[in-house]
Amino acid sequence: MSIAIRIDDILLAEAMAALGAEDGAATVATALRAAVASRGPSRAIPPRAVVGAAVPVAIDGDLLAEAGRAVGIESEGAVIEFALRQLIDRAARERALRELDGIGWHGDLDAIRLEGPGHAAP
């Protein structure tokens, strides 16, 4: 079963950029699958003023319903917005972690553990 729903084009573009995706429907499906997989507690979604035009996207209705149940949101549009925002946030966290790679502490944690408390690493 597939349903058609309108999505804020700016939010969809942000999610597609976060994934490096070119297909809006695939981006929404990825976001919904991630929402189902996380099954985290539902958070209230603040109202969002639609800045851009809405774009129609065909979505698997069963997947949308499962995602809504998983996160405790009834509105189809709110489920998609929640899932897209989660996807954008996750991509931003992963990007931030990659940017931290190579900076920071240099040492031998195993050696410090073997030496016990109160001993400084060489």
GROMACS .gro file of C-alpha atoms in nm:
model
  122
    1MET     CA    1   0.000   0.000   0.000
    2SER     CA    2   0.134   0.339  -0.094
    3ILE     CA    3  -0.004   0.676   0.006
    4ALA     CA    4   0.077   1.022  -0.120
    5ILE     CA    5   0.157   1.295   0.129
    6ARG     CA    6   0.291   1.649   0.100
    7ILE     CA    7   0.623   1.728   0.272
    8ASP     CA    8   0.794   2.061   0.333
    9ASP     CA    9   1.045   2.088   0.048
   10ILE     CA   10   1.311   2.262   0.260
   11LEU     CA   11   1.299   1.993   0.530
   12LEU     CA   12   1.314   1.722   0.265
   13ALA     CA   13   1.610   1.893   0.095
   14GLU     CA   14   1.794   1.912   0.430
   15ALA     CA   15   1.736   1.541   0.490
   16MET     CA   16   1.845   1.451   0.136
   17ALA     CA   17   2.162   1.656   0.179
   18ALA     CA   18   2.229   1.489   0.515
   19LEU     CA   19   2.210   1.149   0.343
   20GLY     CA   20   2.373   1.255   0.020
   21ALA     CA   21   2.058   1.125  -0.148
   22GLU     CA   22   1.897   1.225  -0.475
   23ASP     CA   23   1.558   1.057  -0.430
   24GLY     CA   24   1.308   1.221  -0.195
   25ALA     CA   25   1.090   0.913  -0.151
   26ALA     CA   26   1.390   0.697  -0.064
   27THR     CA   27   1.503   0.960   0.187
   28VAL     CA   28   1.163   0.960   0.356
   29ALA     CA   29   1.156   0.579   0.362
   30THR     CA   30   1.506   0.573   0.517
   31ALA     CA   31   1.399   0.824   0.781
   32LEU     CA   32   1.085   0.626   0.863
   33ARG     CA   33   1.279   0.299   0.890
   34ALA     CA   34   1.525   0.470   1.125
   35ALA     CA   35   1.236   0.600   1.338
   36VAL     CA   36   1.090   0.249   1.357
   37ALA     CA   37   1.429   0.100   1.445
   38SER     CA   38   1.501   0.355   1.717
   39ARG     CA   39   1.159   0.318   1.879
   40GLY     CA   40   1.263   0.599   2.108
   41PRO     CA   41   1.021   0.787   2.330
   42SER     CA   42   0.803   1.029   2.144
   43ARG     CA   43   0.889   1.394   2.172
   44ALA     CA   44   0.653   1.677   2.103
   45ILE     CA   45   0.722   1.828   1.764
   46PRO     CA   46   0.702   2.205   1.774
   47PRO     CA   47   0.484   2.366   1.509
   48ARG     CA   48   0.680   2.453   1.198
   49ALA     CA   49   0.595   2.729   0.959
   50VAL     CA   50   0.619   2.598   0.606
   51VAL     CA   51   0.868   2.824   0.437
   52GLY     CA   52   0.891   2.651   0.102
   53ALA     CA   53   0.636   2.474  -0.108
   54ALA     CA   54   0.527   2.124  -0.016
   55VAL     CA   55   0.630   1.842  -0.245
   56PRO     CA   56   0.421   1.527  -0.293
   57VAL     CA   57   0.594   1.198  -0.214
   58ALA     CA   58   0.449   0.846  -0.237
   59ILE     CA   59   0.517   0.656   0.085
   60ASP     CA   60   0.452   0.300   0.197
   61GLY     CA   61   0.145   0.341   0.418
   62ASP     CA   62   0.228   0.038   0.632
   63LEU     CA   63   0.577   0.173   0.700
   64LEU     CA   64   0.433   0.514   0.787
   65ALA     CA   65   0.180   0.359   1.027
   66GLU     CA   66   0.448   0.142   1.191
   67ALA     CA   67   0.675   0.444   1.235
   68GLY     CA   68   0.390   0.641   1.390
   69ARG     CA   69   0.316   0.363   1.639
   70ALA     CA   70   0.688   0.323   1.717
   71VAL     CA   71   0.731   0.686   1.818
   72GLY     CA   72   0.379   0.752   1.946
   73ILE     CA   73   0.273   1.006   1.685
   74GLU     CA   74  -0.061   0.981   1.507
   75SER     CA   75  -0.041   1.251   1.238
   76GLU     CA   76   0.118   1.123   0.916
   77GLY     CA   77   0.278   1.458   0.844
   78ALA     CA   78   0.417   1.483   1.199
   79VAL     CA   79   0.561   1.129   1.174
   80ILE     CA   80   0.744   1.218   0.853
   81GLU     CA   81   0.868   1.549   0.991
   82PHE     CA   82   0.988   1.373   1.309
   83ALA     CA   83   1.167   1.105   1.107
   84LEU     CA   84   1.333   1.356   0.873
   85ARG     CA   85   1.449   1.570   1.166
   86GLN     CA   86   1.591   1.261   1.339
   87LEU     CA   87   1.776   1.172   1.020
   88ILE     CA   88   1.919   1.523   0.987
   89ASP     CA   89   2.027   1.525   1.354
   90ARG     CA   90   2.192   1.182   1.325
   91ALA     CA   91   2.382   1.283   1.012
   92ALA     CA   92   2.500   1.603   1.185
   93ARG     CA   93   2.622   1.406   1.490
   94GLU     CA   94   2.805   1.156   1.268
   95ARG     CA   95   2.965   1.440   1.070
   96ALA     CA   96   3.074   1.612   1.393
   97LEU     CA   97   3.232   1.290   1.519
   98ARG     CA   98   3.418   1.241   1.189
   99GLU     CA   99   3.551   1.597   1.216
  100LEU     CA  100   3.691   1.516   1.562
  101ASP     CA  101   3.888   1.220   1.426
  102GLY     CA  102   4.261   1.274   1.466
  103ILE     CA  103   4.245   1.540   1.733
  104GLY     CA  104   4.265   1.493   2.104
  105TRP     CA  105   4.437   1.257   2.339
  106HIS     CA  106   4.739   1.047   2.244
  107GLY     CA  107   4.844   0.780   2.487
  108ASP     CA  108   4.831   0.414   2.573
  109LEU     CA  109   4.515   0.352   2.773
  110ASP     CA  110   4.602  -0.017   2.820
  111ALA     CA  111   4.938   0.075   2.978
  112ILE     CA  112   4.768   0.325   3.210
  113ARG     CA  113   4.517   0.060   3.318
  114LEU     CA  114   4.796  -0.191   3.387
  115GLU     CA  115   4.990   0.059   3.598
  116GLY     CA  116   4.692   0.122   3.823
  117PRO     CA  117   4.565   0.439   3.986
  118GLY     CA  118   4.811   0.710   4.079
  119HIS     CA  119   5.063   0.630   3.807
  120ALA     CA  120   5.123   0.872   3.524
  121ALA     CA  121   5.168   0.749   3.172
  122PRO     CA  122   5.517   0.790   3.024
   0.00000   0.00000   0.00000
